[in-house]
Amino acid sequence: MSTACEHAVADVFFALGDGTRLSVVTRLGAGGALSATALSDGAKVTRQAIVKHLRVLEGAGLVTHERRGREVLYALEPRRIEEARVFLDGISAGWDRALERLRRMVEEPPSPPPRKRGAP
């Protein structure tokens, strides 16, 4: 993984590390494009705080926005989520290989010690 890609994935995890931002991403993933006002409905933070969180999410490449008249709609950018998923899949595959090696070591009987020359 290139350094630029590592930084992009790190930005994604930083952005998703906040509960409010994670909630925003979840809502955008489930409901499509929404305004900051719609995203703030039922949230524990103000609309202004949602806008600040959206800026962080946009900076990480997780969210895009489009102006429609006076309204700004925010939408999830699936490419960044996919990059993070690929990263996690790589880590998971490494763990799977390590656990499989451990399972084989535990389940396979030990081989007998080598015999010395001249010993019966």
Backbone as XML, in Angstrom:
<?xml version="1.0"?>
<chain id="A" units="angstrom">
  <residue number="1" name="MET">
    <atom name="N" x="0.853" y="-1.173" z="0.000"/>
    <atom name="CA" x="0.000" y="0.000" z="0.000"/>
    <atom name="C" x="0.895" y="1.231" z="0.000"/>
  </residue>
  <residue number="2" name="SER">
    <atom name="N" x="0.594" y="2.162" z="-0.877"/>
    <atom name="CA" x="1.398" y="3.369" z="-0.985"/>
    <atom name="C" x="1.178" y="4.269" z="0.230"/>
  </residue>
  <residue number="3" name="THR">
    <atom name="N" x="2.113" y="5.172" z="0.435"/>
    <atom name="CA" x="2.006" y="6.108" z="1.560"/>
    <atom name="C" x="0.753" y="6.970" z="1.422"/>
  </residue>
  <residue number="4" name="ALA">
    <atom name="N" x="0.451" y="7.403" z="0.201"/>
    <atom name="CA" x="-0.745" y="8.229" z="-0.014"/>
    <atom name="C" x="-2.004" y="7.446" z="0.337"/>
  </residue>
  <residue number="5" name="CYS">
    <atom name="N" x="-2.026" y="6.177" z="-0.050"/>
    <atom name="CA" x="-3.196" y="5.343" z="0.254"/>
    <atom name="C" x="-3.299" y="5.109" z="1.763"/>
  </residue>
  <residue number="6" name="GLU">
    <atom name="N" x="-2.160" y="4.899" z="2.419"/>
    <atom name="CA" x="-2.165" y="4.724" z="3.872"/>
    <atom name="C" x="-2.720" y="5.961" z="4.562"/>
  </residue>
  <residue number="7" name="HIS">
    <atom name="N" x="-2.324" y="7.141" z="4.091"/>
    <atom name="CA" x="-2.830" y="8.389" z="4.685"/>
    <atom name="C" x="-4.334" y="8.532" z="4.444"/>
  </residue>
  <residue number="8" name="ALA">
    <atom name="N" x="-4.800" y="8.151" z="3.259"/>
    <atom name="CA" x="-6.234" y="8.237" z="2.956"/>
    <atom name="C" x="-7.030" y="7.315" z="3.870"/>
  </residue>
  <residue number="9" name="VAL">
    <atom name="N" x="-6.530" y="6.096" z="4.077"/>
    <atom name="CA" x="-7.221" y="5.152" z="4.962"/>
    <atom name="C" x="-7.186" y="5.669" z="6.403"/>
  </residue>
  <residue number="10" name="ALA">
    <atom name="N" x="-6.060" y="6.233" z="6.811"/>
    <atom name="CA" x="-5.959" y="6.797" z="8.165"/>
    <atom name="C" x="-6.969" y="7.932" z="8.350"/>
  </residue>
  <residue number="11" name="ASP">
    <atom name="N" x="-7.131" y="8.772" z="7.322"/>
    <atom name="CA" x="-8.116" y="9.861" z="7.390"/>
    <atom name="C" x="-9.538" y="9.307" z="7.545"/>
  </residue>
  <residue number="12" name="VAL">
    <atom name="N" x="-9.823" y="8.211" z="6.835"/>
    <atom name="CA" x="-11.145" y="7.589" z="6.932"/>
    <atom name="C" x="-11.393" y="7.100" z="8.356"/>
  </residue>
  <residue number="13" name="PHE">
    <atom name="N" x="-10.406" y="6.385" z="8.927"/>
    <atom name="CA" x="-10.600" y="5.859" z="10.272"/>
    <atom name="C" x="-10.675" y="6.981" z="11.308"/>
  </residue>
  <residue number="14" name="PHE">
    <atom name="N" x="-9.896" y="8.046" z="11.108"/>
    <atom name="CA" x="-9.999" y="9.195" z="12.013"/>
    <atom name="C" x="-11.408" y="9.778" z="11.945"/>
  </residue>
  <residue number="15" name="ALA">
    <atom name="N" x="-11.910" y="9.977" z="10.732"/>
    <atom name="CA" x="-13.236" y="10.576" z="10.566"/>
    <atom name="C" x="-14.317" y="9.685" z="11.163"/>
  </residue>
  <residue number="16" name="LEU">
    <atom name="N" x="-14.186" y="8.382" z="11.001"/>
    <atom name="CA" x="-15.202" y="7.472" z="11.522"/>
    <atom name="C" x="-15.043" y="7.197" z="13.016"/>
  </residue>
  <residue number="17" name="GLY">
    <atom name="N" x="-13.944" y="7.687" z="13.593"/>
    <atom name="CA" x="-13.684" y="7.461" z="15.011"/>
    <atom name="C" x="-14.562" y="8.291" z="15.941"/>
  </residue>
  <residue number="18" name="ASP">
    <atom name="N" x="-15.295" y="9.226" z="15.394"/>
    <atom name="CA" x="-16.192" y="10.054" z="16.191"/>
    <atom name="C" x="-17.612" y="9.518" z="16.037"/>
  </residue>
  <residue number="19" name="GLY">
    <atom name="N" x="-18.311" y="9.345" z="17.132"/>
    <atom name="CA" x="-19.651" y="8.772" z="17.109"/>
    <atom name="C" x="-20.650" y="9.564" z="16.281"/>
  </residue>
  <residue number="20" name="THR">
    <atom name="N" x="-20.566" y="10.885" z="16.343"/>
    <atom name="CA" x="-21.494" y="11.703" z="15.559"/>
    <atom name="C" x="-21.236" y="11.522" z="14.074"/>
  </residue>
  <residue number="21" name="ARG">
    <atom name="N" x="-19.962" y="11.542" z="13.678"/>
    <atom name="CA" x="-19.646" y="11.365" z="12.259"/>
    <atom name="C" x="-20.021" y="9.965" z="11.783"/>
  </residue>
  <residue number="22" name="LEU">
    <atom name="N" x="-19.804" y="8.977" z="12.625"/>
    <atom name="CA" x="-20.192" y="7.608" z="12.268"/>
    <atom name="C" x="-21.700" y="7.527" z="12.056"/>
  </residue>
  <residue number="23" name="SER">
    <atom name="N" x="-22.446" y="8.213" z="12.909"/>
    <atom name="CA" x="-23.902" y="8.256" z="12.770"/>
    <atom name="C" x="-24.313" y="8.942" z="11.472"/>
  </residue>
  <residue number="24" name="VAL">
    <atom name="N" x="-23.638" y="10.027" z="11.123"/>
    <atom name="CA" x="-23.935" y="10.738" z="9.878"/>
    <atom name="C" x="-23.686" y="9.822" z="8.679"/>
  </residue>
  <residue number="25" name="VAL">
    <atom name="N" x="-22.555" y="9.121" z="8.674"/>
    <atom name="CA" x="-22.233" y="8.209" z="7.570"/>
    <atom name="C" x="-23.266" y="7.088" z="7.490"/>
  </residue>
  <residue number="26" name="THR">
    <atom name="N" x="-23.680" y="6.575" z="8.628"/>
    <atom name="CA" x="-24.692" y="5.519" z="8.658"/>
    <atom name="C" x="-26.009" y="6.018" z="8.065"/>
  </residue>
  <residue number="27" name="ARG">
    <atom name="N" x="-26.399" y="7.225" z="8.438"/>
    <atom name="CA" x="-27.658" y="7.781" z="7.916"/>
    <atom name="C" x="-27.572" y="8.056" z="6.422"/>
  </residue>
  <residue number="28" name="LEU">
    <atom name="N" x="-26.424" y="8.552" z="5.961"/>
    <atom name="CA" x="-26.271" y="8.803" z="4.529"/>
    <atom name="C" x="-26.244" y="7.489" z="3.749"/>
  </residue>
  <residue number="29" name="GLY">
    <atom name="N" x="-25.664" y="6.474" z="4.338"/>
    <atom name="CA" x="-25.625" y="5.171" z="3.684"/>
    <atom name="C" x="-27.002" y="4.548" z="3.569"/>
  </residue>
  <residue number="30" name="ALA">
    <atom name="N" x="-27.842" y="4.812" z="4.538"/>
    <atom name="CA" x="-29.179" y="4.221" z="4.543"/>
    <atom name="C" x="-30.198" y="5.059" z="3.781"/>
  </residue>
  <residue number="31" name="GLY">
    <atom name="N" x="-30.024" y="6.383" z="3.808"/>
    <atom name="CA" x="-31.068" y="7.253" z="3.267"/>
    <atom name="C" x="-30.705" y="8.029" z="2.028"/>
  </residue>
  <residue number="32" name="GLY">
    <atom name="N" x="-29.516" y="7.841" z="1.489"/>
    <atom name="CA" x="-29.120" y="8.627" z="0.324"/>
    <atom name="C" x="-28.751" y="10.045" z="0.721"/>
  </residue>
  <residue number="33" name="ALA">
    <atom name="N" x="-28.786" y="10.948" z="-0.241"/>
    <atom name="CA" x="-28.390" y="12.335" z="-0.021"/>
    <atom name="C" x="-29.358" y="13.038" z="0.931"/>
  </residue>
  <residue number="34" name="LEU">
    <atom name="N" x="-28.780" y="13.752" z="1.893"/>
    <atom name="CA" x="-29.575" y="14.483" z="2.878"/>
    <atom name="C" x="-28.940" y="15.846" z="3.132"/>
  </residue>
  <residue number="35" name="SER">
    <atom name="N" x="-29.755" y="16.779" z="3.566"/>
    <atom name="CA" x="-29.257" y="18.100" z="3.946"/>
    <atom name="C" x="-28.723" y="18.058" z="5.379"/>
  </residue>
  <residue number="36" name="ALA">
    <atom name="N" x="-27.963" y="19.081" z="5.738"/>
    <atom name="CA" x="-27.466" y="19.177" z="7.111"/>
    <atom name="C" x="-28.633" y="19.290" z="8.089"/>
  </residue>
  <residue number="37" name="THR">
    <atom name="N" x="-29.688" y="19.969" z="7.677"/>
    <atom name="CA" x="-30.869" y="20.096" z="8.538"/>
    <atom name="C" x="-31.486" y="18.730" z="8.787"/>
  </residue>
  <residue number="38" name="ALA">
    <atom name="N" x="-31.641" y="17.938" z="7.722"/>
    <atom name="CA" x="-32.213" y="16.600" z="7.882"/>
    <atom name="C" x="-31.308" y="15.731" z="8.747"/>
  </residue>
  <residue number="39" name="LEU">
    <atom name="N" x="-30.010" y="15.870" z="8.568"/>
    <atom name="CA" x="-29.070" y="15.080" z="9.367"/>
    <atom name="C" x="-29.081" y="15.488" z="10.836"/>
  </residue>
  <residue number="40" name="SER">
    <atom name="N" x="-29.398" y="16.744" z="11.103"/>
    <atom name="CA" x="-29.418" y="17.199" z="12.501"/>
    <atom name="C" x="-30.711" y="16.823" z="13.214"/>
  </residue>
  <residue number="41" name="ASP">
    <atom name="N" x="-31.762" y="16.491" z="12.454"/>
    <atom name="CA" x="-33.024" y="16.063" z="13.074"/>
    <atom name="C" x="-32.786" y="14.789" z="13.881"/>
  </residue>
  <residue number="42" name="GLY">
    <atom name="N" x="-33.091" y="14.851" z="15.152"/>
    <atom name="CA" x="-32.916" y="13.695" z="16.024"/>
    <atom name="C" x="-31.493" y="13.495" z="16.512"/>
  </residue>
  <residue number="43" name="ALA">
    <atom name="N" x="-30.572" y="14.332" z="16.068"/>
    <atom name="CA" x="-29.179" y="14.217" z="16.517"/>
    <atom name="C" x="-29.035" y="14.890" z="17.877"/>
  </residue>
  <residue number="44" name="LYS">
    <atom name="N" x="-27.993" y="14.507" z="18.579"/>
    <atom name="CA" x="-27.739" y="15.084" z="19.902"/>
    <atom name="C" x="-26.923" y="16.362" z="19.820"/>
  </residue>
  <residue number="45" name="VAL">
    <atom name="N" x="-26.629" y="16.800" z="18.581"/>
    <atom name="CA" x="-25.841" y="18.018" z="18.390"/>
    <atom name="C" x="-26.616" y="18.966" z="17.476"/>
  </residue>
  <residue number="46" name="THR">
    <atom name="N" x="-26.164" y="20.194" z="17.426"/>
    <atom name="CA" x="-26.833" y="21.218" z="16.621"/>
    <atom name="C" x="-26.534" y="21.038" z="15.140"/>
  </residue>
  <residue number="47" name="ARG">
    <atom name="N" x="-27.295" y="21.759" z="14.322"/>
    <atom name="CA" x="-27.068" y="21.748" z="12.885"/>
    <atom name="C" x="-25.667" y="22.266" z="12.572"/>
  </residue>
  <residue number="48" name="GLN">
    <atom name="N" x="-25.234" y="23.298" z="13.283"/>
    <atom name="CA" x="-23.894" y="23.855" z="13.051"/>
    <atom name="C" x="-22.810" y="22.802" z="13.342"/>
  </residue>
  <residue number="49" name="ALA">
    <atom name="N" x="-23.017" y="22.015" z="14.386"/>
    <atom name="CA" x="-22.054" y="20.958" z="14.709"/>
    <atom name="C" x="-22.063" y="19.891" z="13.621"/>
  </residue>
  <residue number="50" name="ILE">
    <atom name="N" x="-23.238" y="19.567" z="13.092"/>
    <atom name="CA" x="-23.332" y="18.594" z="11.999"/>
    <atom name="C" x="-22.547" y="19.098" z="10.788"/>
  </residue>
  <residue number="51" name="VAL">
    <atom name="N" x="-22.676" y="20.379" z="10.482"/>
    <atom name="CA" x="-21.950" y="20.959" z="9.347"/>
    <atom name="C" x="-20.446" y="20.817" z="9.564"/>
  </residue>
  <residue number="52" name="LYS">
    <atom name="N" x="-19.977" y="21.061" z="10.771"/>
    <atom name="CA" x="-18.540" y="20.897" z="11.056"/>
    <atom name="C" x="-18.113" y="19.447" z="10.877"/>
  </residue>
  <residue number="53" name="HIS">
    <atom name="N" x="-18.941" y="18.520" z="11.326"/>
    <atom name="CA" x="-18.631" y="17.099" z="11.151"/>
    <atom name="C" x="-18.641" y="16.719" z="9.673"/>
  </residue>
  <residue number="54" name="LEU">
    <atom name="N" x="-19.548" y="17.301" z="8.915"/>
    <atom name="CA" x="-19.597" y="17.033" z="7.477"/>
    <atom name="C" x="-18.328" y="17.513" z="6.784"/>
  </residue>
  <residue number="55" name="ARG">
    <atom name="N" x="-17.769" y="18.618" z="7.243"/>
    <atom name="CA" x="-16.510" y="19.112" z="6.665"/>
    <atom name="C" x="-15.376" y="18.109" z="6.897"/>
  </residue>
  <residue number="56" name="VAL">
    <atom name="N" x="-15.325" y="17.524" z="8.087"/>
    <atom name="CA" x="-14.309" y="16.510" z="8.375"/>
    <atom name="C" x="-14.514" y="15.293" z="7.466"/>
  </residue>
  <residue number="57" name="LEU">
    <atom name="N" x="-15.772" y="14.886" z="7.331"/>
    <atom name="CA" x="-16.082" y="13.735" z="6.477"/>
    <atom name="C" x="-15.740" y="14.025" z="5.012"/>
  </residue>
  <residue number="58" name="GLU">
    <atom name="N" x="-15.989" y="15.254" z="4.569"/>
    <atom name="CA" x="-15.608" y="15.636" z="3.207"/>
    <atom name="C" x="-14.088" y="15.645" z="3.052"/>
  </residue>
  <residue number="59" name="GLY">
    <atom name="N" x="-13.400" y="16.141" z="4.062"/>
    <atom name="CA" x="-11.933" y="16.163" z="4.014"/>
    <atom name="C" x="-11.338" y="14.772" z="3.909"/>
  </residue>
  <residue number="60" name="ALA">
    <atom name="N" x="-12.011" y="13.791" z="4.486"/>
    <atom name="CA" x="-11.548" y="12.409" z="4.418"/>
    <atom name="C" x="-12.023" y="11.724" z="3.139"/>
  </residue>
  <residue number="61" name="GLY">
    <atom name="N" x="-12.806" y="12.422" z="2.342"/>
    <atom name="CA" x="-13.300" y="11.859" z="1.093"/>
    <atom name="C" x="-14.483" y="10.928" z="1.260"/>
  </residue>
  <residue number="62" name="LEU">
    <atom name="N" x="-15.112" y="10.953" z="2.430"/>
    <atom name="CA" x="-16.242" y="10.061" z="2.693"/>
    <atom name="C" x="-17.577" y="10.629" z="2.237"/>
  </residue>
  <residue number="63" name="VAL">
    <atom name="N" x="-17.638" y="11.943" z="2.092"/>
    <atom name="CA" x="-18.897" y="12.623" z="1.771"/>
    <atom name="C" x="-18.637" y="13.654" z="0.686"/>
  </residue>
  <residue number="64" name="THR">
    <atom name="N" x="-19.601" y="13.799" z="-0.207"/>
    <atom name="CA" x="-19.574" y="14.872" z="-1.204"/>
    <atom name="C" x="-20.816" y="15.728" z="-0.996"/>
  </residue>
  <residue number="65" name="HIS">
    <atom name="N" x="-20.800" y="16.916" z="-1.564"/>
    <atom name="CA" x="-22.001" y="17.755" z="-1.459"/>
    <atom name="C" x="-22.364" y="18.323" z="-2.823"/>
  </residue>
  <residue number="66" name="GLU">
    <atom name="N" x="-23.640" y="18.644" z="-2.944"/>
    <atom name="CA" x="-24.167" y="19.236" z="-4.176"/>
    <atom name="C" x="-25.187" y="20.292" z="-3.788"/>
  </residue>
  <residue number="67" name="ARG">
    <atom name="N" x="-25.040" y="21.455" z="-4.370"/>
    <atom name="CA" x="-25.983" y="22.536" z="-4.085"/>
    <atom name="C" x="-27.165" y="22.428" z="-5.050"/>
  </residue>
  <residue number="68" name="ARG">
    <atom name="N" x="-28.360" y="22.416" z="-4.471"/>
    <atom name="CA" x="-29.602" y="22.426" z="-5.252"/>
    <atom name="C" x="-30.424" y="23.621" z="-4.778"/>
  </residue>
  <residue number="69" name="GLY">
    <atom name="N" x="-30.312" y="24.698" z="-5.526"/>
    <atom name="CA" x="-30.971" y="25.939" z="-5.100"/>
    <atom name="C" x="-30.318" y="26.433" z="-3.825"/>
  </residue>
  <residue number="70" name="ARG">
    <atom name="N" x="-31.124" y="26.639" z="-2.802"/>
    <atom name="CA" x="-30.594" y="27.102" z="-1.511"/>
    <atom name="C" x="-30.155" y="25.955" z="-0.635"/>
  </residue>
  <residue number="71" name="GLU">
    <atom name="N" x="-30.475" y="24.744" z="-1.030"/>
    <atom name="CA" x="-30.187" y="23.571" z="-0.197"/>
    <atom name="C" x="-28.881" y="22.908" z="-0.643"/>
  </residue>
  <residue number="72" name="VAL">
    <atom name="N" x="-28.145" y="22.412" z="0.331"/>
    <atom name="CA" x="-26.933" y="21.640" z="0.050"/>
    <atom name="C" x="-27.208" y="20.214" z="0.503"/>
  </residue>
  <residue number="73" name="LEU">
    <atom name="N" x="-27.065" y="19.277" z="-0.425"/>
    <atom name="CA" x="-27.288" y="17.869" z="-0.109"/>
    <atom name="C" x="-25.949" y="17.153" z="-0.008"/>
  </residue>
  <residue number="74" name="TYR">
    <atom name="N" x="-25.832" y="16.340" z="1.008"/>
    <atom name="CA" x="-24.616" y="15.575" z="1.258"/>
    <atom name="C" x="-24.885" y="14.117" z="0.933"/>
  </residue>
  <residue number="75" name="ALA">
    <atom name="N" x="-23.903" y="13.480" z="0.311"/>
    <atom name="CA" x="-24.046" y="12.072" z="-0.075"/>
    <atom name="C" x="-22.766" y="11.324" z="0.294"/>
  </residue>
  <residue number="76" name="LEU">
    <atom name="N" x="-22.920" y="10.058" z="0.531"/>
    <atom name="CA" x="-21.796" y="9.190" z="0.860"/>
    <atom name="C" x="-20.972" y="8.933" z="-0.396"/>
  </residue>
  <residue number="77" name="GLU">
    <atom name="N" x="-19.654" y="8.922" z="-0.235"/>
    <atom name="CA" x="-18.726" y="8.603" z="-1.325"/>
    <atom name="C" x="-18.230" y="7.179" z="-1.085"/>
  </residue>
  <residue number="78" name="PRO">
    <atom name="N" x="-18.782" y="6.196" z="-1.777"/>
    <atom name="CA" x="-18.475" y="4.796" z="-1.471"/>
    <atom name="C" x="-17.032" y="4.378" z="-1.771"/>
  </residue>
  <residue number="79" name="ARG">
    <atom name="N" x="-16.333" y="5.116" z="-2.622"/>
    <atom name="CA" x="-14.955" y="4.739" z="-2.972"/>
    <atom name="C" x="-14.048" y="4.690" z="-1.739"/>
  </residue>
  <residue number="80" name="ARG">
    <atom name="N" x="-14.171" y="5.655" z="-0.869"/>
    <atom name="CA" x="-13.325" y="5.678" z="0.337"/>
    <atom name="C" x="-13.679" y="4.544" z="1.294"/>
  </residue>
  <residue number="81" name="ILE">
    <atom name="N" x="-14.953" y="4.250" z="1.412"/>
    <atom name="CA" x="-15.381" y="3.130" z="2.256"/>
    <atom name="C" x="-14.791" y="1.839" z="1.707"/>
  </residue>
  <residue number="82" name="GLU">
    <atom name="N" x="-14.806" y="1.691" z="0.390"/>
    <atom name="CA" x="-14.260" y="0.492" z="-0.251"/>
    <atom name="C" x="-12.758" y="0.371" z="0.010"/>
  </residue>
  <residue number="83" name="GLU">
    <atom name="N" x="-12.029" y="1.483" z="-0.058"/>
    <atom name="CA" x="-10.587" y="1.454" z="0.223"/>
    <atom name="C" x="-10.328" y="0.987" z="1.658"/>
  </residue>
  <residue number="84" name="ALA">
    <atom name="N" x="-11.113" y="1.476" z="2.597"/>
    <atom name="CA" x="-10.956" y="1.058" z="3.995"/>
    <atom name="C" x="-11.303" y="-0.417" z="4.156"/>
  </residue>
  <residue number="85" name="ARG">
    <atom name="N" x="-12.339" y="-0.868" z="3.445"/>
    <atom name="CA" x="-12.726" y="-2.284" z="3.509"/>
    <atom name="C" x="-11.618" y="-3.176" z="2.965"/>
  </residue>
  <residue number="86" name="VAL">
    <atom name="N" x="-11.008" y="-2.781" z="1.852"/>
    <atom name="CA" x="-9.910" y="-3.557" z="1.267"/>
    <atom name="C" x="-8.747" y="-3.623" z="2.254"/>
  </residue>
  <residue number="87" name="PHE">
    <atom name="N" x="-8.449" y="-2.512" z="2.903"/>
    <atom name="CA" x="-7.386" y="-2.480" z="3.908"/>
    <atom name="C" x="-7.683" y="-3.463" z="5.036"/>
  </residue>
  <residue number="88" name="LEU">
    <atom name="N" x="-8.911" y="-3.417" z="5.556"/>
    <atom name="CA" x="-9.294" y="-4.320" z="6.650"/>
    <atom name="C" x="-9.309" y="-5.778" z="6.200"/>
  </residue>
  <residue number="89" name="ASP">
    <atom name="N" x="-9.722" y="-6.027" z="4.959"/>
    <atom name="CA" x="-9.705" y="-7.394" z="4.426"/>
    <atom name="C" x="-8.280" y="-7.935" z="4.393"/>
  </residue>
  <residue number="90" name="GLY">
    <atom name="N" x="-7.322" y="-7.085" z="4.046"/>
    <atom name="CA" x="-5.924" y="-7.501" z="4.024"/>
    <atom name="C" x="-5.428" y="-7.880" z="5.411"/>
  </residue>
  <residue number="91" name="ILE">
    <atom name="N" x="-5.784" y="-7.087" z="6.390"/>
    <atom name="CA" x="-5.405" y="-7.405" z="7.766"/>
    <atom name="C" x="-6.082" y="-8.686" z="8.210"/>
  </residue>
  <residue number="92" name="SER">
    <atom name="N" x="-7.352" y="-8.823" z="7.888"/>
    <atom name="CA" x="-8.105" y="-10.012" z="8.263"/>
    <atom name="C" x="-7.511" y="-11.264" z="7.626"/>
  </residue>
  <residue number="93" name="ALA">
    <atom name="N" x="-7.108" y="-11.172" z="6.371"/>
    <atom name="CA" x="-6.509" y="-12.325" z="5.691"/>
    <atom name="C" x="-5.207" y="-12.729" z="6.375"/>
  </residue>
  <residue number="94" name="GLY">
    <atom name="N" x="-4.422" y="-11.765" z="6.801"/>
    <atom name="CA" x="-3.185" y="-12.066" z="7.530"/>
    <atom name="C" x="-3.468" y="-12.802" z="8.830"/>
  </residue>
  <residue number="95" name="TRP">
    <atom name="N" x="-4.476" y="-12.352" z="9.546"/>
    <atom name="CA" x="-4.861" y="-13.022" z="10.788"/>
    <atom name="C" x="-5.372" y="-14.427" z="10.517"/>
  </residue>
  <residue number="96" name="ASP">
    <atom name="N" x="-6.159" y="-14.572" z="9.449"/>
    <atom name="CA" x="-6.676" y="-15.899" z="9.102"/>
    <atom name="C" x="-5.529" y="-16.869" z="8.824"/>
  </residue>
  <residue number="97" name="ARG">
    <atom name="N" x="-4.511" y="-16.419" z="8.082"/>
    <atom name="CA" x="-3.354" y="-17.287" z="7.791"/>
    <atom name="C" x="-2.616" y="-17.645" z="9.074"/>
  </residue>
  <residue number="98" name="ALA">
    <atom name="N" x="-2.419" y="-16.663" z="9.941"/>
    <atom name="CA" x="-1.709" y="-16.931" z="11.198"/>
    <atom name="C" x="-2.488" y="-17.905" z="12.072"/>
  </residue>
  <residue number="99" name="LEU">
    <atom name="N" x="-3.788" y="-17.743" z="12.144"/>
    <atom name="CA" x="-4.611" y="-18.653" z="12.948"/>
    <atom name="C" x="-4.634" y="-20.058" z="12.352"/>
  </residue>
  <residue number="100" name="GLU">
    <atom name="N" x="-4.611" y="-20.168" z="11.034"/>
    <atom name="CA" x="-4.570" y="-21.480" z="10.392"/>
    <atom name="C" x="-3.247" y="-22.187" z="10.693"/>
  </residue>
  <residue number="101" name="ARG">
    <atom name="N" x="-2.139" y="-21.453" z="10.663"/>
    <atom name="CA" x="-0.837" y="-22.044" z="11.023"/>
    <atom name="C" x="-0.859" y="-22.519" z="12.470"/>
  </residue>
  <residue number="102" name="LEU">
    <atom name="N" x="-1.420" y="-21.718" z="13.356"/>
    <atom name="CA" x="-1.513" y="-22.100" z="14.764"/>
    <atom name="C" x="-2.387" y="-23.340" z="14.934"/>
  </residue>
  <residue number="103" name="ARG">
    <atom name="N" x="-3.511" y="-23.404" z="14.232"/>
    <atom name="CA" x="-4.390" y="-24.565" z="14.310"/>
    <atom name="C" x="-3.657" y="-25.828" z="13.869"/>
  </residue>
  <residue number="104" name="ARG">
    <atom name="N" x="-2.911" y="-25.740" z="12.777"/>
    <atom name="CA" x="-2.161" y="-26.910" z="12.298"/>
    <atom name="C" x="-1.111" y="-27.339" z="13.310"/>
  </residue>
  <residue number="105" name="MET">
    <atom name="N" x="-0.439" y="-26.384" z="13.925"/>
    <atom name="CA" x="0.583" y="-26.714" z="14.928"/>
    <atom name="C" x="-0.036" y="-27.442" z="16.118"/>
  </residue>
  <residue number="106" name="VAL">
    <atom name="N" x="-1.209" y="-27.006" z="16.528"/>
    <atom name="CA" x="-1.871" y="-27.584" z="17.694"/>
    <atom name="C" x="-2.456" y="-28.956" z="17.366"/>
  </residue>
  <residue number="107" name="GLU">
    <atom name="N" x="-3.038" y="-29.098" z="16.188"/>
    <atom name="CA" x="-3.731" y="-30.335" z="15.849"/>
    <atom name="C" x="-2.825" y="-31.439" z="15.309"/>
  </residue>
  <residue number="108" name="GLU">
    <atom name="N" x="-1.729" y="-31.091" z="14.680"/>
    <atom name="CA" x="-0.861" y="-32.115" z="14.103"/>
    <atom name="C" x="0.042" y="-32.693" z="15.185"/>
  </residue>
  <residue number="109" name="PRO">
    <atom name="N" x="0.203" y="-34.023" z="15.170"/>
    <atom name="CA" x="1.095" y="-34.629" z="16.178"/>
    <atom name="C" x="2.536" y="-34.209" z="15.899"/>
  </residue>
  <residue number="110" name="PRO">
    <atom name="N" x="3.322" y="-34.088" z="16.968"/>
    <atom name="CA" x="4.717" y="-33.695" z="16.749"/>
    <atom name="C" x="5.461" y="-34.818" z="16.049"/>
  </residue>
  <residue number="111" name="SER">
    <atom name="N" x="6.407" y="-34.445" z="15.217"/>
    <atom name="CA" x="7.202" y="-35.466" z="14.534"/>
    <atom name="C" x="8.216" y="-36.032" z="15.519"/>
  </residue>
  <residue number="112" name="PRO">
    <atom name="N" x="8.560" y="-37.322" z="15.343"/>
    <atom name="CA" x="9.520" y="-37.922" z="16.273"/>
    <atom name="C" x="10.885" y="-37.265" z="16.126"/>
  </residue>
  <residue number="113" name="PRO">
    <atom name="N" x="11.664" y="-37.270" z="17.219"/>
    <atom name="CA" x="12.992" y="-36.648" z="17.126"/>
    <atom name="C" x="13.859" y="-37.436" z="16.155"/>
  </residue>
  <residue number="114" name="PRO">
    <atom name="N" x="14.808" y="-36.779" z="15.513"/>
    <atom name="CA" x="15.677" y="-37.490" z="14.567"/>
    <atom name="C" x="16.529" y="-38.527" z="15.300"/>
  </residue>
  <residue number="115" name="ARG">
    <atom name="N" x="16.753" y="-39.663" z="14.637"/>
    <atom name="CA" x="17.553" y="-40.724" z="15.238"/>
    <atom name="C" x="19.027" y="-40.433" z="15.005"/>
  </residue>
  <residue number="116" name="LYS">
    <atom name="N" x="19.824" y="-40.792" z="16.008"/>
    <atom name="CA" x="21.274" y="-40.628" z="15.908"/>
    <atom name="C" x="21.843" y="-41.816" z="15.161"/>
  </residue>
  <residue number="117" name="ARG">
    <atom name="N" x="22.941" y="-41.623" z="14.465"/>
    <atom name="CA" x="23.605" y="-42.692" z="13.742"/>
    <atom name="C" x="24.119" y="-43.733" z="14.726"/>
  </residue>
  <residue number="118" name="GLY">
    <atom name="N" x="23.918" y="-44.971" z="14.363"/>
    <atom name="CA" x="24.415" y="-46.048" z="15.176"/>
    <atom name="C" x="23.504" y="-46.388" z="16.342"/>
  </residue>
  <residue number="119" name="ALA">
    <atom name="N" x="22.440" y="-45.633" z="16.556"/>
    <atom name="CA" x="21.515" y="-45.945" z="17.642"/>
    <atom name="C" x="20.474" y="-46.921" z="17.133"/>
  </residue>
  <residue number="120" name="PRO">
    <atom name="N" x="20.050" y="-47.878" z="17.973"/>
    <atom name="CA" x="19.055" y="-48.883" z="17.532"/>
    <atom name="C" x="17.721" y="-48.292" z="17.244"/>
  </residue>
</chain>
